Tab-separated table of C-alpha atoms in Angstrom:
chain	number	residue	atom	x	y	z
A	30	MET	CA	29.679	16.438	20.268
A	31	ASP	CA	29.963	20.492	21.249
A	32	ASN	CA	27.878	22.911	21.253
A	33	SER	CA	28.067	23.535	17.527
A	34	GLN	CA	27.857	20.030	16.365
A	35	GLN	CA	24.252	20.326	18.161
A	36	LYS	CA	23.265	22.974	16.573
A	37	ALA	CA	24.357	21.670	13.408
A	38	THR	CA	22.266	18.263	14.064
A	39	ALA	CA	19.270	20.481	14.930
A	40	THR	CA	19.103	22.207	11.979
A	41	ARG	CA	19.351	19.580	10.063
A	42	THR	CA	16.955	17.088	11.766
A	43	PRO	CA	13.569	18.916	12.852
A	44	ARG	CA	11.832	17.486	15.881
A	45	ALA	CA	9.320	15.428	13.314
A	46	GLY	CA	12.068	13.330	12.741
A	47	ARG	CA	12.764	14.410	9.312
A	48	ASP	CA	14.935	16.699	7.225
A	49	LEU	CA	12.262	18.803	6.433
A	50	PRO	CA	15.257	20.466	3.174
A	51	ALA	CA	15.710	16.851	1.651
A	52	ALA	CA	12.137	15.907	2.012
A	53	ILE	CA	11.111	19.551	0.470
A	54	THR	CA	13.424	18.930	-2.415
A	55	THR	CA	12.499	15.275	-2.571
A	56	GLY	CA	8.941	16.084	-2.971
A	57	VAL	CA	9.221	19.048	-5.562
A	58	VAL	CA	11.850	16.174	-8.014
A	59	LEU	CA	8.461	13.859	-7.561
A	60	CYS	CA	6.257	16.305	-8.526
A	61	GLY	CA	8.479	16.962	-11.060
A	62	ALA	CA	8.318	13.977	-12.761
A	63	VAL	CA	5.215	12.776	-12.621
A	64	ILE	CA	3.946	15.742	-13.849
A	65	GLY	CA	5.895	15.867	-16.778
A	66	THR	CA	6.040	12.470	-17.624
A	67	VAL	CA	1.811	12.169	-17.075
A	68	GLY	CA	1.076	15.471	-19.121
A	69	TRP	CA	4.346	15.204	-21.698
A	70	TRP	CA	5.739	11.441	-22.258
A	71	HIS	CA	3.857	8.304	-20.933
A	72	TRP	CA	6.135	6.360	-21.291
A	73	GLY	CA	8.988	7.874	-19.151
A	74	PHE	CA	5.768	7.115	-16.543
A	75	VAL	CA	5.191	4.130	-17.271
A	76	LEU	CA	8.854	3.449	-16.466
A	77	LEU	CA	9.471	5.547	-13.422
A	78	MET	CA	6.387	3.368	-12.532
A	79	ALA	CA	8.411	0.119	-13.205
A	80	LEU	CA	11.017	2.465	-11.360
A	81	ALA	CA	9.114	2.340	-8.135
A	82	LEU	CA	7.750	-0.932	-8.067
A	83	VAL	CA	11.313	-2.085	-8.623
A	84	ALA	CA	12.459	-0.539	-5.551
A	85	GLY	CA	9.414	-1.316	-3.735
A	86	ALA	CA	9.757	-4.801	-3.987
A	87	ILE	CA	13.638	-4.247	-3.051
A	88	GLU	CA	12.388	-2.785	0.199
A	89	LEU	CA	9.775	-5.300	0.934
A	90	HIS	CA	12.931	-7.997	0.302
A	91	ARG	CA	14.963	-6.270	3.388
A	92	ALA	CA	11.773	-5.984	5.585
A	93	MET	CA	10.992	-9.493	5.001
A	94	ALA	CA	14.636	-10.366	6.004
A	95	ARG	CA	14.387	-9.086	9.018
A	96	LEU	CA	11.266	-11.984	9.979
A	97	GLY	CA	13.845	-14.865	8.580
A	98	MET	CA	11.665	-14.494	5.356
A	99	ASP	CA	13.759	-14.727	1.575
A	100	SER	CA	11.858	-13.429	-1.431
A	101	ALA	CA	13.230	-14.408	-4.787
A	102	VAL	CA	13.903	-10.490	-5.348
A	103	VAL	CA	15.553	-10.966	-8.501
A	104	PRO	CA	13.275	-12.983	-10.732
A	105	ILE	CA	10.698	-10.566	-9.272
A	106	CYS	CA	12.154	-7.607	-9.914
A	107	VAL	CA	12.493	-8.410	-13.895
A	108	GLY	CA	9.273	-9.565	-13.874
A	109	THR	CA	7.620	-6.270	-12.757
A	110	VAL	CA	9.904	-4.560	-15.073
A	111	MET	CA	8.714	-7.061	-18.125
A	112	MET	CA	4.568	-7.027	-16.612
A	113	VAL	CA	4.086	-3.023	-16.462
A	114	VAL	CA	6.444	-1.621	-19.647
A	115	GLY	CA	5.009	-5.399	-22.059
A	116	ALA	CA	1.291	-4.067	-20.699
A	117	TYR	CA	1.786	-0.724	-21.702
A	118	ALA	CA	3.265	-1.647	-24.989
A	119	ALA	CA	0.763	-4.333	-26.107
A	120	SER	CA	-1.946	-1.485	-25.184
A	121	THR	CA	-0.362	0.806	-27.577
A	122	MET	CA	1.806	-0.823	-30.250
A	123	ASP	CA	0.530	-3.518	-33.070
A	124	LEU	CA	2.189	-6.183	-30.797
A	125	HIS	CA	-0.732	-9.016	-31.511
A	126	ILE	CA	-0.976	-9.455	-27.969
A	127	LEU	CA	-3.973	-8.365	-25.818
A	128	PRO	CA	-2.526	-6.177	-22.749
A	129	ASN	CA	-4.319	-8.611	-20.394
A	130	THR	CA	-2.667	-11.586	-22.104
A	131	PHE	CA	0.285	-10.385	-21.635
A	132	LEU	CA	-0.505	-9.732	-17.952
A	133	ILE	CA	-1.431	-12.924	-17.796
A	134	ALA	CA	0.974	-14.722	-19.011
A	135	THR	CA	4.219	-12.699	-17.550
A	136	LEU	CA	2.216	-12.810	-14.143
A	137	GLY	CA	2.381	-16.787	-14.240
A	138	ALA	CA	5.934	-16.787	-15.685
A	139	THR	CA	7.140	-14.230	-12.766
A	140	THR	CA	5.220	-16.985	-10.763
A	141	VAL	CA	7.223	-19.906	-11.706
A	142	ALA	CA	10.186	-18.648	-11.795
A	143	ALA	CA	10.388	-16.856	-8.319
A	144	MET	CA	9.675	-20.037	-6.758
A	145	ALA	CA	12.160	-22.352	-9.299
A	146	TRP	CA	14.769	-20.101	-8.176
A	147	ARG	CA	14.228	-20.856	-4.121
A	148	LEU	CA	14.550	-24.735	-5.572
A	149	PRO	CA	18.646	-25.038	-5.060
A	150	ARG	CA	18.774	-24.185	-1.282
A	151	GLY	CA	16.988	-27.047	-0.359
A	152	SER	CA	13.730	-27.582	1.247
A	153	ASP	CA	14.322	-25.900	4.867
A	154	GLY	CA	12.536	-22.681	4.625
A	155	PHE	CA	11.020	-23.340	1.513
A	156	VAL	CA	7.762	-22.570	2.116
A	157	GLU	CA	8.083	-19.222	4.219
A	158	ASP	CA	10.591	-17.943	0.999
A	159	VAL	CA	8.628	-19.090	-1.513
A	160	ALA	CA	5.444	-17.641	0.489
A	161	ALA	CA	7.222	-14.464	0.498
A	162	SER	CA	7.935	-14.035	-3.069
A	163	LEU	CA	4.322	-14.925	-3.713
A	164	PHE	CA	3.056	-12.316	-1.318
A	165	THR	CA	5.822	-9.574	-3.257
A	166	ILE	CA	4.569	-10.819	-6.624
A	167	ALA	CA	0.844	-10.244	-5.413
A	168	TYR	CA	1.546	-6.796	-3.693
A	169	LEU	CA	3.686	-5.043	-6.279
A	170	PRO	CA	3.550	-6.605	-9.632
A	171	LEU	CA	0.097	-7.133	-9.850
A	172	LEU	CA	-1.290	-4.600	-8.517
A	173	GLY	CA	1.016	-1.837	-10.518
A	174	CYS	CA	0.400	-3.957	-13.785
A	175	PHE	CA	-3.098	-1.656	-13.718
A	176	VAL	CA	-0.558	1.959	-14.447
A	177	PRO	CA	-0.050	0.538	-17.823
A	178	LEU	CA	-3.791	-0.645	-18.246
A	179	MET	CA	-4.878	2.475	-17.585
A	180	MET	CA	-2.208	5.093	-19.525
A	181	GLY	CA	-3.030	2.767	-22.268
A	182	ASP	CA	-6.149	3.169	-22.195
A	183	ASP	CA	-8.307	6.475	-24.254
A	184	GLY	CA	-7.232	8.998	-22.142
A	185	GLY	CA	-4.907	7.323	-20.505
A	186	SER	CA	-2.974	10.911	-19.346
A	187	ARG	CA	-6.471	12.201	-17.932
A	188	ARG	CA	-7.614	8.585	-16.364
A	189	ILE	CA	-3.863	8.515	-14.411
A	190	ALA	CA	-4.416	12.673	-13.223
A	191	THR	CA	-7.656	11.952	-12.079
A	192	TRP	CA	-6.302	8.476	-9.937
A	193	ILE	CA	-3.345	10.243	-8.419
A	194	LEU	CA	-5.017	13.502	-7.514
A	195	SER	CA	-8.245	11.572	-6.188
A	196	VAL	CA	-5.440	9.514	-4.142
A	197	VAL	CA	-3.386	12.836	-2.714
A	198	ALA	CA	-6.892	14.318	-1.719
A	199	SER	CA	-7.536	11.463	-0.326
A	200	ASP	CA	-4.363	11.875	1.840
A	201	THR	CA	-4.313	15.530	1.896
A	202	GLY	CA	-8.166	15.616	3.132
A	203	GLY	CA	-7.324	12.853	5.605
A	204	TYR	CA	-4.416	14.577	7.577
A	205	ALA	CA	-5.627	18.019	7.334
A	206	ILE	CA	-8.878	17.501	9.347
A	207	GLY	CA	-7.026	14.379	11.728
A	208	VAL	CA	-4.611	17.216	12.598
A	209	LEU	CA	-7.543	19.147	13.401
A	210	PHE	CA	-11.083	17.434	14.480
A	211	GLY	CA	-9.150	13.829	14.928
A	212	LYS	CA	-10.026	12.622	18.359
A	213	HIS	CA	-11.691	9.037	18.221
A	214	LYS	CA	-8.790	6.589	16.732
A	215	MET	CA	-9.836	4.204	14.221
A	216	ALA	CA	-7.148	1.871	14.287
A	217	PRO	CA	-4.822	2.587	16.825
A	218	MET	CA	-2.774	-0.410	16.958
A	219	ILE	CA	-1.900	-0.254	13.385
A	220	SER	CA	-1.905	3.607	13.053
A	221	PRO	CA	-2.344	6.082	16.464
A	222	LYS	CA	-2.210	9.276	14.390
A	223	LYS	CA	-5.263	7.857	11.999
A	224	SER	CA	-8.563	8.993	13.568
A	225	TRP	CA	-12.134	8.307	12.039
A	226	GLU	CA	-12.560	12.732	11.479
A	227	GLY	CA	-9.397	11.749	9.489
A	228	PHE	CA	-11.417	9.253	7.681
A	229	ALA	CA	-14.191	11.308	6.944
A	230	GLY	CA	-12.094	13.987	5.931
A	231	SER	CA	-10.431	11.714	2.698
A	232	VAL	CA	-13.484	10.444	1.360
A	233	ILE	CA	-15.177	13.540	1.338
A	234	THR	CA	-11.834	15.397	0.017
A	235	ALA	CA	-11.270	12.454	-2.734
A	236	ALA	CA	-15.092	12.377	-3.954
A	237	LEU	CA	-15.242	16.056	-4.547
A	238	VAL	CA	-11.322	15.946	-6.466
A	239	GLY	CA	-12.875	12.722	-7.642
A	240	TRP	CA	-16.311	14.707	-9.075
A	241	ALA	CA	-14.148	17.177	-10.966
A	242	CYS	CA	-11.489	15.832	-12.392
A	243	LEU	CA	-13.599	12.418	-14.039
A	244	GLY	CA	-16.284	14.847	-15.083
A	245	GLY	CA	-14.009	17.566	-15.775
A	246	LEU	CA	-11.214	15.428	-17.751
A	247	LEU	CA	-12.919	12.514	-19.143
A	248	SER	CA	-16.528	13.634	-19.123
A	249	ALA	CA	-18.450	11.353	-17.064
A	250	PRO	CA	-21.202	11.922	-14.544
A	251	ALA	CA	-21.407	12.988	-11.253
A	252	TRP	CA	-22.142	10.509	-9.628
A	253	ALA	CA	-19.333	8.355	-11.032
A	254	GLY	CA	-17.082	10.474	-9.939
A	255	LEU	CA	-18.602	10.854	-6.750
A	256	LEU	CA	-18.172	6.764	-6.692
A	257	LEU	CA	-14.150	7.192	-7.772
A	258	GLY	CA	-13.643	9.294	-5.071
A	259	VAL	CA	-15.333	7.495	-2.536
A	260	VAL	CA	-13.713	3.706	-3.935
A	261	LEU	CA	-10.358	5.349	-3.561
A	262	ALA	CA	-10.613	7.044	0.164
A	263	PHE	CA	-11.600	3.447	1.494
A	264	THR	CA	-9.081	1.572	-0.721
A	265	GLY	CA	-6.098	4.148	-0.300
A	266	THR	CA	-6.491	4.453	3.561
A	267	ALA	CA	-6.739	0.276	3.404
A	268	GLY	CA	-3.087	-0.012	1.354
A	269	ASP	CA	-1.720	3.111	4.090
A	270	LEU	CA	-3.168	0.593	7.130
A	271	VAL	CA	-1.468	-2.873	5.115
A	272	GLU	CA	1.829	-1.512	4.660
A	273	SER	CA	2.039	0.428	8.282
A	274	MET	CA	1.684	-3.596	9.748
A	275	ILE	CA	4.117	-4.451	7.361
A	276	LYS	CA	6.631	-2.115	9.033
A	277	ARG	CA	4.795	-2.750	12.521
A	278	ASP	CA	6.050	-6.982	11.759
A	279	ALA	CA	9.383	-5.626	10.465
A	280	GLY	CA	10.430	-4.025	13.666
A	281	ILE	CA	10.786	-0.449	11.206
A	282	LYS	CA	9.656	2.839	10.897
A	283	ASP	CA	10.702	3.609	7.454
A	284	MET	CA	11.041	1.016	4.564
A	285	SER	CA	14.057	2.268	3.610
A	286	ASN	CA	16.057	5.687	2.930
A	287	PHE	CA	15.656	5.320	-0.670
A	288	LEU	CA	14.000	8.961	-0.828
A	289	PRO	CA	15.614	11.897	1.742
A	290	GLY	CA	13.445	12.908	3.811
A	291	HIS	CA	10.252	10.595	2.981
A	292	GLY	CA	11.731	7.188	3.931
A	293	GLY	CA	11.003	4.329	1.779
A	294	VAL	CA	9.082	4.076	-1.921
A	295	MET	CA	6.722	1.959	-0.230
A	296	ASP	CA	5.777	4.970	1.822
A	297	ARG	CA	4.557	6.988	-1.335
A	298	LEU	CA	3.525	4.144	-2.936
A	299	ASP	CA	1.261	2.643	-0.483
A	300	SER	CA	-2.043	4.226	-0.991
A	301	VAL	CA	-2.178	4.510	-4.514
A	302	LEU	CA	-0.816	0.492	-5.051
A	303	PHE	CA	-4.189	-0.508	-3.341
A	304	SER	CA	-6.162	1.945	-5.036
A	305	ALA	CA	-4.803	1.432	-8.647
A	306	PRO	CA	-7.113	-1.617	-9.438
A	307	PHE	CA	-10.343	0.389	-8.519
A	308	ALA	CA	-9.397	3.108	-10.302
A	309	TRP	CA	-8.926	0.706	-13.374
A	310	LEU	CA	-12.039	-0.998	-12.984
A	311	VAL	CA	-14.055	2.092	-12.104
A	312	MET	CA	-13.403	3.827	-14.986
A	313	SER	CA	-13.229	1.221	-17.744
A	314	LEU	CA	-16.976	0.875	-16.423
A	315	VAL	CA	-18.248	4.399	-16.631
A	316	LEU	CA	-16.385	5.895	-19.369
């Protein structure tokens, strides 16, 4: 490689190992898509979430394949779309079925289909492959199905905005405080850059944003917003650590290159997925 090629490579790939222009472009597109659909096209957000969960299932399938585990990715992807789209349709349309009932039925059908999908290949490795499928179902469609439930509730777009902004505040506050003041490692064997100081920043910023959003957008009492923010900071951090553990076990840095400059879809979904059921629960109880 001559000097001109080396300079071009250095320009495209910063020392942090990311393509900064691609990362910025991808981030702007994703933010625009989320803001636009949450604000003005709710079905679009539900479809976007279904697509993200399908991409996540494919990424997880590839990661576990490195460990010799083969999930039933086709029935899982089909079941994921049915759960997310069907739950929102049951929430907003007169389908004569409750969204929770639809979700339970579709979750059971997806589980049965995933196990039956593996039967023709014989008993060798059957338990490992089925375990991979059930792990994927629990991790992605089961956690992700709380998103259409939130969107289908009264003030659904405001609930979604409160949830997303609180998790983003947790991630941003944790990163900023961790960079500035982080000294005590939180989980050095899983995520060496995480610190207890950064975690404190996550809790404080998420609590403040939860208080502002839940009170300002949904007229909830102050204590409810603070509670929501604290809960989402804990669950979002746990989700980040779990996804980091999966990547370490599989021996990969990013789940995929689906999102230029950002890595995989799961690298962006980890915090929001883990926090979704808790966001739905807290807001369902206090509103």
